[in-house]
XYZ file of C-alpha atoms in Angstrom:
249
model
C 39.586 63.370 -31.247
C 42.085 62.128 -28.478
C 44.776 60.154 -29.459
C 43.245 57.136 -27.441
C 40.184 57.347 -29.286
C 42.023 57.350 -32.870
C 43.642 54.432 -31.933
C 40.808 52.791 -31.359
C 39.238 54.202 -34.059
C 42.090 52.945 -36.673
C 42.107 49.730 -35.239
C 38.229 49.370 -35.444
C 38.627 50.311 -39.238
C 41.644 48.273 -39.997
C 39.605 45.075 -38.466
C 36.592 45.876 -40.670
C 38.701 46.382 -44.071
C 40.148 42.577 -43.008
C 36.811 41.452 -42.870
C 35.233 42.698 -46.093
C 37.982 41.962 -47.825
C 38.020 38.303 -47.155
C 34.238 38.364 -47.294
C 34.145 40.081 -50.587
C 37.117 37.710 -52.073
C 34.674 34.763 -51.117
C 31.468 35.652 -52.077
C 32.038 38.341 -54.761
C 29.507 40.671 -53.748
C 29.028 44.234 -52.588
C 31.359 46.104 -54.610
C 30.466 48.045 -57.902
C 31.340 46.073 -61.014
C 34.328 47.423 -62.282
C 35.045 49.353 -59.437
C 38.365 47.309 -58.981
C 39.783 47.670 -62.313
C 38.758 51.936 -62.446
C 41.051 51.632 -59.338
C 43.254 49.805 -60.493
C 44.118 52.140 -63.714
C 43.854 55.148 -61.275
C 46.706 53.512 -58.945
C 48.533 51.513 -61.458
C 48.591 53.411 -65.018
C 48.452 56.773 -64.052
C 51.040 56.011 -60.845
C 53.504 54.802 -62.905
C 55.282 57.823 -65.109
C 56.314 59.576 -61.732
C 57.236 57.149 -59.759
C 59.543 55.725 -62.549
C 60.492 59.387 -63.108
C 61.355 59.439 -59.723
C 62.921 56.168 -59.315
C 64.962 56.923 -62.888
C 66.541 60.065 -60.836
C 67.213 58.528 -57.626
C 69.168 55.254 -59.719
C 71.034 58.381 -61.413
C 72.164 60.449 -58.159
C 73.045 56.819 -56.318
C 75.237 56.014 -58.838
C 76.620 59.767 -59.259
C 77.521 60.070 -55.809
C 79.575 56.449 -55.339
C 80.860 55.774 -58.439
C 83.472 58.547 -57.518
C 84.221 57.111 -54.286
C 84.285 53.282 -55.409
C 86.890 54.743 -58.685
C 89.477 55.848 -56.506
C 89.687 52.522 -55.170
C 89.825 50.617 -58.519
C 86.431 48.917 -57.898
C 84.571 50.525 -60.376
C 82.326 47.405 -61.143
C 81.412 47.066 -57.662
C 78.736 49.995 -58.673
C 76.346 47.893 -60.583
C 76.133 45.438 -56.518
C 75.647 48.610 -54.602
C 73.058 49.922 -57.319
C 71.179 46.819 -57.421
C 71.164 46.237 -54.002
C 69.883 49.531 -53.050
C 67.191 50.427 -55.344
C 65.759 46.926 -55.536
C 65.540 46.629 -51.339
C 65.594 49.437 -50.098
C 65.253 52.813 -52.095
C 62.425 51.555 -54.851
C 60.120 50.110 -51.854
C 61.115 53.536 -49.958
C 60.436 55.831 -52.781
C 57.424 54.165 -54.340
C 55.425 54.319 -50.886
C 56.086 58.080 -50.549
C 55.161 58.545 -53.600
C 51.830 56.435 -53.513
C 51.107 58.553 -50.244
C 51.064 61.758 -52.020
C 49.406 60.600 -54.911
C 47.343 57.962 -54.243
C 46.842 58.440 -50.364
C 45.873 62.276 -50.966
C 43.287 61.260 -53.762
C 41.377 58.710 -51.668
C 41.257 61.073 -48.496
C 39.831 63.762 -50.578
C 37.260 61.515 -52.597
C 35.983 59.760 -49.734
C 35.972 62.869 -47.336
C 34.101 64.760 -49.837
C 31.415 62.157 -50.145
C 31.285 62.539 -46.398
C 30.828 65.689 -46.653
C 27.485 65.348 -49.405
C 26.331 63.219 -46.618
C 26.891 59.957 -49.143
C 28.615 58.122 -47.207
C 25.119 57.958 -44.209
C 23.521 57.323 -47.581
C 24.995 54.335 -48.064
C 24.899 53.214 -44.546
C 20.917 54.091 -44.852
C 20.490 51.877 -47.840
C 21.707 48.961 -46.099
C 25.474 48.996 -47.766
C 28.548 48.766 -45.675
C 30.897 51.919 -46.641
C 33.814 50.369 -45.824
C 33.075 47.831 -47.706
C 31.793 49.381 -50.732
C 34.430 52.160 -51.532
C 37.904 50.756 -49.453
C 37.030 46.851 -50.546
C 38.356 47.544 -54.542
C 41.050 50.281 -53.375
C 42.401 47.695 -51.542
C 42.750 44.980 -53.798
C 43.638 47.252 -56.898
C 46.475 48.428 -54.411
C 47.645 44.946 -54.128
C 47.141 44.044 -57.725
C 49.407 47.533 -58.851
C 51.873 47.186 -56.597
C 53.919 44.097 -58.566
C 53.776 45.925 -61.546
C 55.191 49.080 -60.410
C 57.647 47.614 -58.441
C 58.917 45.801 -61.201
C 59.078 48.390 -63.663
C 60.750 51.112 -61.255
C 63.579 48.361 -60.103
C 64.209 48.339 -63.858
C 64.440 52.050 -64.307
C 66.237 52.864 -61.623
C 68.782 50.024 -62.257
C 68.993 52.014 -66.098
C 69.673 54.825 -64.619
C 72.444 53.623 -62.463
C 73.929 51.617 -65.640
C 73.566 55.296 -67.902
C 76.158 57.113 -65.226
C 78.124 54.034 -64.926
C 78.538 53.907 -68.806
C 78.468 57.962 -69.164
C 81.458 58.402 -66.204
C 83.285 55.174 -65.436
C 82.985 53.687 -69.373
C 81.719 50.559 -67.638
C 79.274 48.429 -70.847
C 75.838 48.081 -69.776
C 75.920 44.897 -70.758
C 78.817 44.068 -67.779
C 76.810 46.556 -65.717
C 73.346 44.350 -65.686
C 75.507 40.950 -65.510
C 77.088 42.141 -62.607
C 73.895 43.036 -60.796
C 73.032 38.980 -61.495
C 75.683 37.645 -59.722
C 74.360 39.801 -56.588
C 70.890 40.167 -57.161
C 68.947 37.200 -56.131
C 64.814 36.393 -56.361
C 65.310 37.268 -52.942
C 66.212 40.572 -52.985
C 63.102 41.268 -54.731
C 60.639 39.465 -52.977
C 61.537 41.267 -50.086
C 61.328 44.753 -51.978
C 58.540 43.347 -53.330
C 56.735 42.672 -49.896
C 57.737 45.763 -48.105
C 56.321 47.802 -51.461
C 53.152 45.973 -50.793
C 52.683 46.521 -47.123
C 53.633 50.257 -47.508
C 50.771 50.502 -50.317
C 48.488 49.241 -47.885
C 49.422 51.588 -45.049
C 48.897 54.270 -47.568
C 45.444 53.183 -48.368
C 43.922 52.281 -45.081
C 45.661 55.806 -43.347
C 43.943 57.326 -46.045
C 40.481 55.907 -45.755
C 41.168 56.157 -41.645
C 41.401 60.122 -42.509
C 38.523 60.068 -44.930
C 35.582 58.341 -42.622
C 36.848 60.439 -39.701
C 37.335 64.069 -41.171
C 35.806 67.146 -39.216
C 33.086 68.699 -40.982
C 33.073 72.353 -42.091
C 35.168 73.960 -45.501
C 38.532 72.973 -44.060
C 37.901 69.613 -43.167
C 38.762 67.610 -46.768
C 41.477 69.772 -47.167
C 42.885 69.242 -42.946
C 42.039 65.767 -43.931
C 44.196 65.095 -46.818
C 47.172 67.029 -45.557
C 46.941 64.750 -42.404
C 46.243 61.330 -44.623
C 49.846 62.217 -46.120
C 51.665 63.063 -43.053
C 50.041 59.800 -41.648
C 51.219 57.716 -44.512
C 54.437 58.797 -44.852
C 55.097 58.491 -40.737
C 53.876 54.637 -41.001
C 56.001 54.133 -43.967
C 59.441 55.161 -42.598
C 58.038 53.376 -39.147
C 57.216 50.363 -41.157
C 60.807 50.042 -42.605
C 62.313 50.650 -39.933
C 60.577 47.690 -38.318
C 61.699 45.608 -41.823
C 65.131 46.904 -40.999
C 65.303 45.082 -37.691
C 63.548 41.950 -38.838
C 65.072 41.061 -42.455
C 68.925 42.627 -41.615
């Protein structure tokens, strides 16, 4: 497809998922009972372990690498504000969107593509049902209902891990560690890693669906498909906070 014509296509898709979303939100039909909260455990529950995983090593290798640069400048303690600071803005919203692309992102392409494939998706559209609406309606409000929750929980592991290396190498308490993070940490801070989290989880899902509905047909198409939903994702991600970069610093 030329690159025009995906444009166009994206946007066309994007402006349809606004509309049944809203529609759906105000008149509570066309979606599968249930549908929202099987997505929801899918994106939620069985997201969490690796991204805190993740998040838990990333708090660890943050604090490894300054806490021996900050030392030789007596300002040990000043760890726990650049710790906080980073994984709550910056490196949890970062690091949970990649990982939602590859996880999440690759899943949906792959469902949805394959049901394209089985020729469900004209189904649908033959029984009167909007596909759009019907499978990317609950994927996108589970997405927006998971992403608190994991945000929240990764800030918090990351932040542990950064207060194990501070305790394990500089002999800072934990307890000094976390009240330090306090006094530079504001609701702020993680509304805005909150937010960016939340648009990134969005990109994820609507690249992914984009991928899905338009997939070339044949044996390699899913799998093209998928590959391509995850390089899309991850490209709007790191353009995405780039943009956040110039707008909120």
């Amino acid at each position: 497809m030329h690159p025009v014509d995906q444009i166009k296509t994206f946007a066309s898709l994007l402006a349809d998922e606004i509309y049944h979303t809203f529609s759906y939100l105000r008149r509570r039909r066309g979606v599968l009972p249930g549908e929202v909260v099987h997505q929801l455990y899918a994106m939620g529950y069985r997201s969490a372990p690796i991204v805190c995983l993740i998040t838990f090593l990333i708090g660890i290798t943050i604090s490894m690498t300054s806490a021996a640069q900050l030392k030789m400048f007596g300002a040990d303690i000043y760890l726990a504000d650049l710790v906080g600071i980073a994984m709550i803005k910056e490196l949890v919203p970062l690091m949970a969107g990649i990982m939602l692309a590859g996880k999440i992102g690759a899943s949906i392409t792959a469902e949805i593509g394959t049901m394209s494939l089985m020729d469900e998706i004209d189904a649908l559209t033959t029984m009167g049902v909007a596909p759009v609406r019907f499978l990317m309606v609950p994927r996108l409000i589970a997405i927006t209902l998971a992403v608190p929750l994991l945000v929240a929980l990764a800030d918090f592991v990351g932040i542990a891990g950064g207060a194990f290396v501070a305790r394990t190498t500089l002999g800072i308490p934990i307890t000094a560690f976390l009240r330090e993070i306090l006094t530079v940490v504001t609701l702020r801070d993680f509304l805005t890693g909150l937010g960016k989290t939340l648009v990134f989880g969005w990109a994820v899902v609507i690249a992914a669906g984009f991928k899905a509905f338009t997939l070339e047909r044949g044996a390699e198409g899913v799998g093209k498909a998928t590959t391509e939903s995850v390089v899309l994702s991850i490209a709007l991600i790191i353009g995405l906070d780039c943009v956040f970069a110039f707008v909120l610093y």
